[in-house]
Structure formats: structure tokens, C-alpha cells
Coordinates of C-alpha atoms in Angstrom, one line a residue:
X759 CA 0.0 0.0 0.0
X760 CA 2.6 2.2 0.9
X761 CA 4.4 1.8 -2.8
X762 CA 1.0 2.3 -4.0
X763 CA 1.0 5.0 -2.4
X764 CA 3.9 6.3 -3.4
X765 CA 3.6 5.5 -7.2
X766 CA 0.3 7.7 -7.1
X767 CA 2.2 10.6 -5.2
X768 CA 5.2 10.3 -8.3
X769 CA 2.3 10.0 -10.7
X770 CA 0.7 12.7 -9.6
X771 CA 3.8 14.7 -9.6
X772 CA 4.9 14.0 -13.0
X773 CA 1.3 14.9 -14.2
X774 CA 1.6 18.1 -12.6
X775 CA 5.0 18.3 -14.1
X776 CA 3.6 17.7 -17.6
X777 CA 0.7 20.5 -17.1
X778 CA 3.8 22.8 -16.3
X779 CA 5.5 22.2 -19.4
X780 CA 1.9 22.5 -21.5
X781 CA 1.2 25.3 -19.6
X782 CA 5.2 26.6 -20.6
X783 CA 4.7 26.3 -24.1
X784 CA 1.3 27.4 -24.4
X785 CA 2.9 30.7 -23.1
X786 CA 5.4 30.8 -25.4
X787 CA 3.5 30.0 -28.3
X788 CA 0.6 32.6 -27.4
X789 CA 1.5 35.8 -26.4
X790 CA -0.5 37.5 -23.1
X791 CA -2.7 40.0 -24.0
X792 CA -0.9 41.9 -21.5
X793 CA 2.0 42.2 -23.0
X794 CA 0.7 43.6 -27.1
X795 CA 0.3 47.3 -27.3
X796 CA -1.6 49.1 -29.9
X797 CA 0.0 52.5 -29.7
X798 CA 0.3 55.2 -32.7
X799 CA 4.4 54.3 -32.8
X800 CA 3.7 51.1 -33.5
X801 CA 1.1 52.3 -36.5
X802 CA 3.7 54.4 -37.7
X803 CA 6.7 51.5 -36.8
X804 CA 5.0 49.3 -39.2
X805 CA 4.4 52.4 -42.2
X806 CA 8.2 53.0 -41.9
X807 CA 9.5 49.6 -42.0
X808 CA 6.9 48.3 -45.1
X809 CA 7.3 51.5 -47.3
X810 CA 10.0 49.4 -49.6
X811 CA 7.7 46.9 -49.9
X812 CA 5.0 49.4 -50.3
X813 CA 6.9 50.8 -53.2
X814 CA 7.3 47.4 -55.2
X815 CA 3.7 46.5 -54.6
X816 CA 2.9 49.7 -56.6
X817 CA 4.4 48.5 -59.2
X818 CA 2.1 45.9 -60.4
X819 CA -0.6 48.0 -58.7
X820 CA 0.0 50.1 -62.0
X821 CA -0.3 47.0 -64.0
X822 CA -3.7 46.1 -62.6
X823 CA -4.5 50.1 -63.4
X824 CA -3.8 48.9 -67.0
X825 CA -5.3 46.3 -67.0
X826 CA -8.8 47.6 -65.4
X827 CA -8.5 50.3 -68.1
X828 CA -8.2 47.7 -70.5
X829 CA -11.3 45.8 -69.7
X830 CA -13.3 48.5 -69.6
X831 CA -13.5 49.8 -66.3
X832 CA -13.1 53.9 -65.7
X833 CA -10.3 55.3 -63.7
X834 CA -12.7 56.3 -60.4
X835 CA -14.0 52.2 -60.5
X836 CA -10.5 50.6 -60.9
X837 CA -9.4 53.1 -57.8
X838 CA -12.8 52.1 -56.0
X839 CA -12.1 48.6 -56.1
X840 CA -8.3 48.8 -55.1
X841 CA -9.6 51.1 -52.1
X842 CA -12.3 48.5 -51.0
X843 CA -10.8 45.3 -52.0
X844 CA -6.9 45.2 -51.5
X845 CA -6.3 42.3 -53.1
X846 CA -3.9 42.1 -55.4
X847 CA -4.2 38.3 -57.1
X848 CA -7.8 38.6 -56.9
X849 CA -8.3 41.9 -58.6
X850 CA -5.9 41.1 -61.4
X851 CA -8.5 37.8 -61.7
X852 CA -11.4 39.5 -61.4
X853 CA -10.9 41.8 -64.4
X854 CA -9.2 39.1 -66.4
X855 CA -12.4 36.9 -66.2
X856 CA -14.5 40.2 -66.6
X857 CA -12.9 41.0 -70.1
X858 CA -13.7 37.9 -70.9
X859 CA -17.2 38.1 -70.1
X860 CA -17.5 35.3 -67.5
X861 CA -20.4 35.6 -65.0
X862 CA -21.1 37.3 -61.8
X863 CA -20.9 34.5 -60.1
X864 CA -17.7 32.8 -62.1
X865 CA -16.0 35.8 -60.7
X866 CA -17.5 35.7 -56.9
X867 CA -16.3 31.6 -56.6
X868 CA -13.0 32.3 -58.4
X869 CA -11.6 35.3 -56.5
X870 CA -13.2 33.4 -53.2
X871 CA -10.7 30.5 -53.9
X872 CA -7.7 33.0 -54.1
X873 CA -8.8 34.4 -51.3
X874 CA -9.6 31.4 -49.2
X875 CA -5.7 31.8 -48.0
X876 CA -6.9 34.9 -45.9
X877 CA -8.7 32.2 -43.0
X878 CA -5.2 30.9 -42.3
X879 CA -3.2 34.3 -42.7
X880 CA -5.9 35.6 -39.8
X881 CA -5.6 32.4 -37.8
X882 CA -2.2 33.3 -37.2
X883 CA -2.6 36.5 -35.8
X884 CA -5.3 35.8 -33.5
X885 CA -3.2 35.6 -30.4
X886 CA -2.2 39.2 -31.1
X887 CA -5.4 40.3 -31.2
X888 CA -6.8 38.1 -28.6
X889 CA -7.3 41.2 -26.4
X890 CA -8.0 43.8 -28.8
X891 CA -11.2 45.6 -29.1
X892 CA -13.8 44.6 -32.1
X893 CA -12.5 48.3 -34.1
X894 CA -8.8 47.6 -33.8
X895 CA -8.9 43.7 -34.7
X896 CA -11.3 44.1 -37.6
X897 CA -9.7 47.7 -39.0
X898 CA -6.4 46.1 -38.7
X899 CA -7.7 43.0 -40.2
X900 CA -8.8 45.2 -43.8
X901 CA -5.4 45.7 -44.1
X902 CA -3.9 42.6 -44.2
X903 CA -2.4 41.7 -47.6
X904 CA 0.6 39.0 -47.9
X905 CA 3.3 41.1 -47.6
X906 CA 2.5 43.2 -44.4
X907 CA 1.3 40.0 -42.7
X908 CA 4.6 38.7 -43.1
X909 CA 6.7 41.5 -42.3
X910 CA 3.6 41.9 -39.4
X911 CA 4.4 38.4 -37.9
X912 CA 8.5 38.9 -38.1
X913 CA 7.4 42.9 -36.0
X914 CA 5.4 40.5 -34.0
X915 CA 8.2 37.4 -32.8
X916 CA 10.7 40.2 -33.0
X917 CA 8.7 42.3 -30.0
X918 CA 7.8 38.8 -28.3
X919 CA 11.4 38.4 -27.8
X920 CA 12.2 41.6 -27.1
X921 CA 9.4 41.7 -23.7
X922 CA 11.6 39.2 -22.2
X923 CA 14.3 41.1 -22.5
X924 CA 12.5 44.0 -20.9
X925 CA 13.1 46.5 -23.8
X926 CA 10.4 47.0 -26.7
X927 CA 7.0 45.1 -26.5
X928 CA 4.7 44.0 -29.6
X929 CA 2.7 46.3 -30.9
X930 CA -0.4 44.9 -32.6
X931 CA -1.1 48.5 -34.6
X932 CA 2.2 47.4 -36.5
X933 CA -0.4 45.5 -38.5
X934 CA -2.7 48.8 -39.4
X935 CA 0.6 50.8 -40.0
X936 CA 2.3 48.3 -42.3
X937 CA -1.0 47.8 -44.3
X938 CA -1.7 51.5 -44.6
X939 CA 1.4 51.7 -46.2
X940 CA 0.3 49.0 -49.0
X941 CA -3.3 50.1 -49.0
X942 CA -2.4 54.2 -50.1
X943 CA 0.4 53.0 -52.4
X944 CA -1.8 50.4 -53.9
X945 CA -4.6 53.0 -54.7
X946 CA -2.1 55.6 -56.4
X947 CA -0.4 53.1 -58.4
X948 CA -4.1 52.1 -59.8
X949 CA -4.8 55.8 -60.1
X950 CA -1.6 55.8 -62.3
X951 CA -2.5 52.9 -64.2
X952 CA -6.1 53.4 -64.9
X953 CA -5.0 56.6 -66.3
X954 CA -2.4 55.6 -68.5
X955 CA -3.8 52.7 -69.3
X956 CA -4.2 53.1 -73.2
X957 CA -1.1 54.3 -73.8
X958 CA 0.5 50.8 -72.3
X959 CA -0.8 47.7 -74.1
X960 CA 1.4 44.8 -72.7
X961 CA 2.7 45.7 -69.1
X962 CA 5.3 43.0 -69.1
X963 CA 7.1 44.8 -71.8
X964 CA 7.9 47.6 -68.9
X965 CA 8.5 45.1 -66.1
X966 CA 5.4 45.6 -64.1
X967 CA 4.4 42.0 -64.0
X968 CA 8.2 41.2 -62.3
X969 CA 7.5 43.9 -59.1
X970 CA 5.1 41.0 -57.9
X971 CA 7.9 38.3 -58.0
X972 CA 10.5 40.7 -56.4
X973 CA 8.8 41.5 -53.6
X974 CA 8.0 38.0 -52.6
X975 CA 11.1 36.9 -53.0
X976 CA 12.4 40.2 -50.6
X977 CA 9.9 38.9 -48.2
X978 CA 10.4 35.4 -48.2
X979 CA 14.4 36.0 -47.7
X980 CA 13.4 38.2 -44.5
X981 CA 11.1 35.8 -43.1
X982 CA 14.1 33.0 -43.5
X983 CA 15.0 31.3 -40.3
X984 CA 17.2 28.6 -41.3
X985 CA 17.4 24.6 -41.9
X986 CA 13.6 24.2 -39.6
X987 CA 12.3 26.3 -42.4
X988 CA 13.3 23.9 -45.1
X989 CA 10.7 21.2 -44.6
X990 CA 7.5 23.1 -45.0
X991 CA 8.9 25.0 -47.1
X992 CA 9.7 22.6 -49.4
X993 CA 6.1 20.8 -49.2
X994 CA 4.7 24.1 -49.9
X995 CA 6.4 24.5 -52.9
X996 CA 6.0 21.1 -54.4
X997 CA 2.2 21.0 -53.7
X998 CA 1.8 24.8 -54.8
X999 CA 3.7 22.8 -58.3
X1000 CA 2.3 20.0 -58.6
X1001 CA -1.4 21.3 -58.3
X1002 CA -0.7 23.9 -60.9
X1003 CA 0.5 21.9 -63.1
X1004 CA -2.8 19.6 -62.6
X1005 CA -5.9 21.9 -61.8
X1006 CA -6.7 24.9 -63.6
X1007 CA -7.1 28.2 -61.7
X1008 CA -5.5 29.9 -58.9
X1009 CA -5.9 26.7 -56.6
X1010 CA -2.1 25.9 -56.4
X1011 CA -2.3 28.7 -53.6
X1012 CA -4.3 26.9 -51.0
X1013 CA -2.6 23.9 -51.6
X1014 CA 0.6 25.6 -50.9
X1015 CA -0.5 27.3 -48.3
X1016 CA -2.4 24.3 -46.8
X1017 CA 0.5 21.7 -47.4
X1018 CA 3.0 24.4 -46.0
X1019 CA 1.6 24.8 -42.9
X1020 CA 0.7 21.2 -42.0
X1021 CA 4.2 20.2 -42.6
X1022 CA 5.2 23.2 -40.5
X1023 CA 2.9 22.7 -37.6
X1024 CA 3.6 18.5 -38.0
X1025 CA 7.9 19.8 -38.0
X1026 CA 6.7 21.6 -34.6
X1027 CA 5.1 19.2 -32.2
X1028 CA 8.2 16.6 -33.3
X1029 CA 10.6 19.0 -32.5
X1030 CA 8.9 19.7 -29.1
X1031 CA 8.8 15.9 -28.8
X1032 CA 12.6 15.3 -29.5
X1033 CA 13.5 17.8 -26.7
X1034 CA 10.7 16.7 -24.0
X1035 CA 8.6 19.7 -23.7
X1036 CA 5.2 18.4 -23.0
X1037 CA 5.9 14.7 -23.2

């Protein structure tokens, strides 16, 4: 009885143990409220630091200025919908399928699917926002486009390391700042476009089309974190391949996005495994 009672005591102890660790990790992995400002600097952190990027994004944000123009669409609606929408892949798709006369709802289901990698890009900023009030989540949330959210999430492991060392904090406005800086570079470039947009009848012949690549590319480089990197990476390349080489459309970009992260996420909890932390 007195082993028995002594095995439950060690049991309970290591269970307690084990809820420790969870309860380690969890903290690490989601950042407390407490500790993620949303302060004007870090609005105007965020403008400063993505104004490069901002820059290259106007450059195919005059193609799709062309390319509105092109399919019909006056100056004031191409710069309505870049104001409104702020999406990049899916206005370029939108006014490709309306030149070519495809239906309302064509349109609707295919910029949708481009658009369906939003769900995941917001999923991971949740725990920043966890705290925040309905107006700051959701206005941030409008200005959420690839590029910010990336250089966004870098701002925001960046600041979580930073707390522990007592010195600067996140700052969820980041997120507002950095898109604010996409969103009124975006609109003048379309203003540009839309404007010009008869005297430019391929936009590849000037380059404009290659602003998209370069940009990613910056972005990716930045977001780089060495050899852990390489596995989901990888995965999201191939799938991103293999299904556009297979289905038609824009659907390569879930995939990726889907195949990426479940590598990634899979490449996580071994990792944690391998070391001990919650086993």
C-alpha cells in the first residue's frame, strides 16, 4: 500500500509536471494580452518599415490600373475597387475573367478560392489580437495583404522576444501601419494605371508584371529562419507545383498554403517531442 501510495504521489507529480510544461509552451507560443500594445508608434513602426515593400507593390498595382482600363473599367472604378478590396491576385483575376465576359458568379467563386488563404493568414494573428477591441482587430484585419502580414508576424516574434528582455513590446497597430502603407500605395499606383492605361498595351514589356515576383522573394528572404524552415517550405512549394500543373485556376495557392503549414505545424510538435517539452 505504501508503494502504491507512493507510485500515485510520483504519478501525480509528474502529471503536474507535464501541465507545467503544456502550460510553458502554451505561453510561449501565445502571447499575453498583457504584453501587445496598440500604440500610434507602433502604427507608424509598421508604415516605416513596409514603405520598400509598399513601393514594389505599386508596381504591379499600376499593371492592374492597366489592366482595369483595359477591360473597360473607368479610372474612379478601378481606384474604387483597389480602395475596397486590397487584393492584389484577386483583382488582377477579377478583371481578367470580366474581359472575358464570365459571370457574376464565375468571378464571386473564383476570386473566393484565391482568397480562401486569408482564413489561415488571420488564424495566425489571433493571439495578437486576442485582447484587442472589435474596431482595432477588424480595422487592422482590412489591411492585411501578404506582404504586411509577413513582415507583421516577423514585427510581432521580433517584439515577443524583445518583452523578455525587458526592452520593446509588440505592438499589434504594427499590422494597421504596415497595411496602410500597401493600401495608399496600392490606390495611387491604380490611379496611375487606370489613367495611363491606353497608352501601355502589354505591361510586361515595362516590367510591371516582375514587381510582384521581387517582392515576394524580398519577403520570403526576411522571413528565413534557417534549416527548420526547409521542410515546410519545401512541401509548400511542391504541392503549390504539382497542383498547378494539374488543376486549372489559382488553386495551387491553397494547396501551398495548406501543405506548408501542415508540414510546418507537424515539424513543430516533433521538435517539441525530441526535446521533451510536453511529453
Amino acid at each position: 500500500m505504501a508503494d502504491s501510495s507512493g507510485d500515485r504521489g510520483q504519478s501525480t507529480a509528474v502529471t503536474d509536471d507535464d501541465e507545467s510544461a503544456t502550460d510553458e509552451t502554451t505561453a510561449r507560443d501565445e502571447p499575453s494580452p498583457r504584453l501587445v500594445a496598440f500604440s500610434r508608434a507602433g502604427m507608424l513602426r509598421g508604415f516605416r518599415d513596409c514603405l520598400p515593400v509598399a513601393v514594389g507593390v505599386a508596381g504591379y498595382g499600376v499593371a492592374f490600373g492597366v489592366l482595369a482600363s483595359q477591360a473597360g473599367l473607368s479610372a474612379a472604378e478601378a481606384t474604387l475597387m483597389s480602395a475596397t478590396v486590397l487584393a492584389g491576385a484577386a483583382q488582377l483575376l477579377a478583371v481578367d475573367l470580366w474581359a472575358a465576359s464570365a459571370s457574376v458568379a464565375t468571378i464571386v467563386l473564383a476570386t473566393a478560392a484565391v482568397n480562401l488563404r486569408y482564413l489561415l493568414l488571420g488564424a495566425t494573428l489571433r493571439p495578437w489580437f486576442a485582447d484587442r477591441s472589435v474596431l482595432e482587430t477588424y480595422g487592422s484585419a482590412f489591411f492585411t495583404a501578404d506582404e504586411n502580414w509577413a513582415l507583421t508576424m516577423r514585427a510581432f516574434a521580433d517584439g515577443g522576444d524583445a518583452v523578455g528582455n525587458g526592452s520593446e513590446s509588440a505592438d499589434a497597430a504594427y499590422l494597421l501601419g504596415s497595411g496602410l502603407a500597401i493600401w495608399v500605395l496600392w490606390v495611387a499606383a491604380t490611379v496611375v494605371g487606370a489613367l495611363v492605361g491606353d497608352g501601355v498595351t502589354d505591361p510586361a514589356r515595362y516590367g510591371l508584371d516582375a514587381a510582384f515576383l521581387i517582392v515576394f522573394v524580398a519577403v520570403a528572404v526576411d522571413l528565413w529562419d534557417g534549416r527548420t524552415d526547409l521542410p515546410p517550405w519545401t512541401a509548400a512549394f511542391v504541392a503549390a507545383l504539382a497542383t498547378a500543373v494539374a488543376v486549372p485556376g489559382r488553386w495551387y495557392l491553397l494547396a501551398g498554403a495548406l501543405v506548408g503549414c501542415s508540414v510546418g505545424v507537424r515539424h513543430a510538435d516533433v521538435e517539441a517531442d525530441s526535446s521533451g517539452v510536453g511529453g
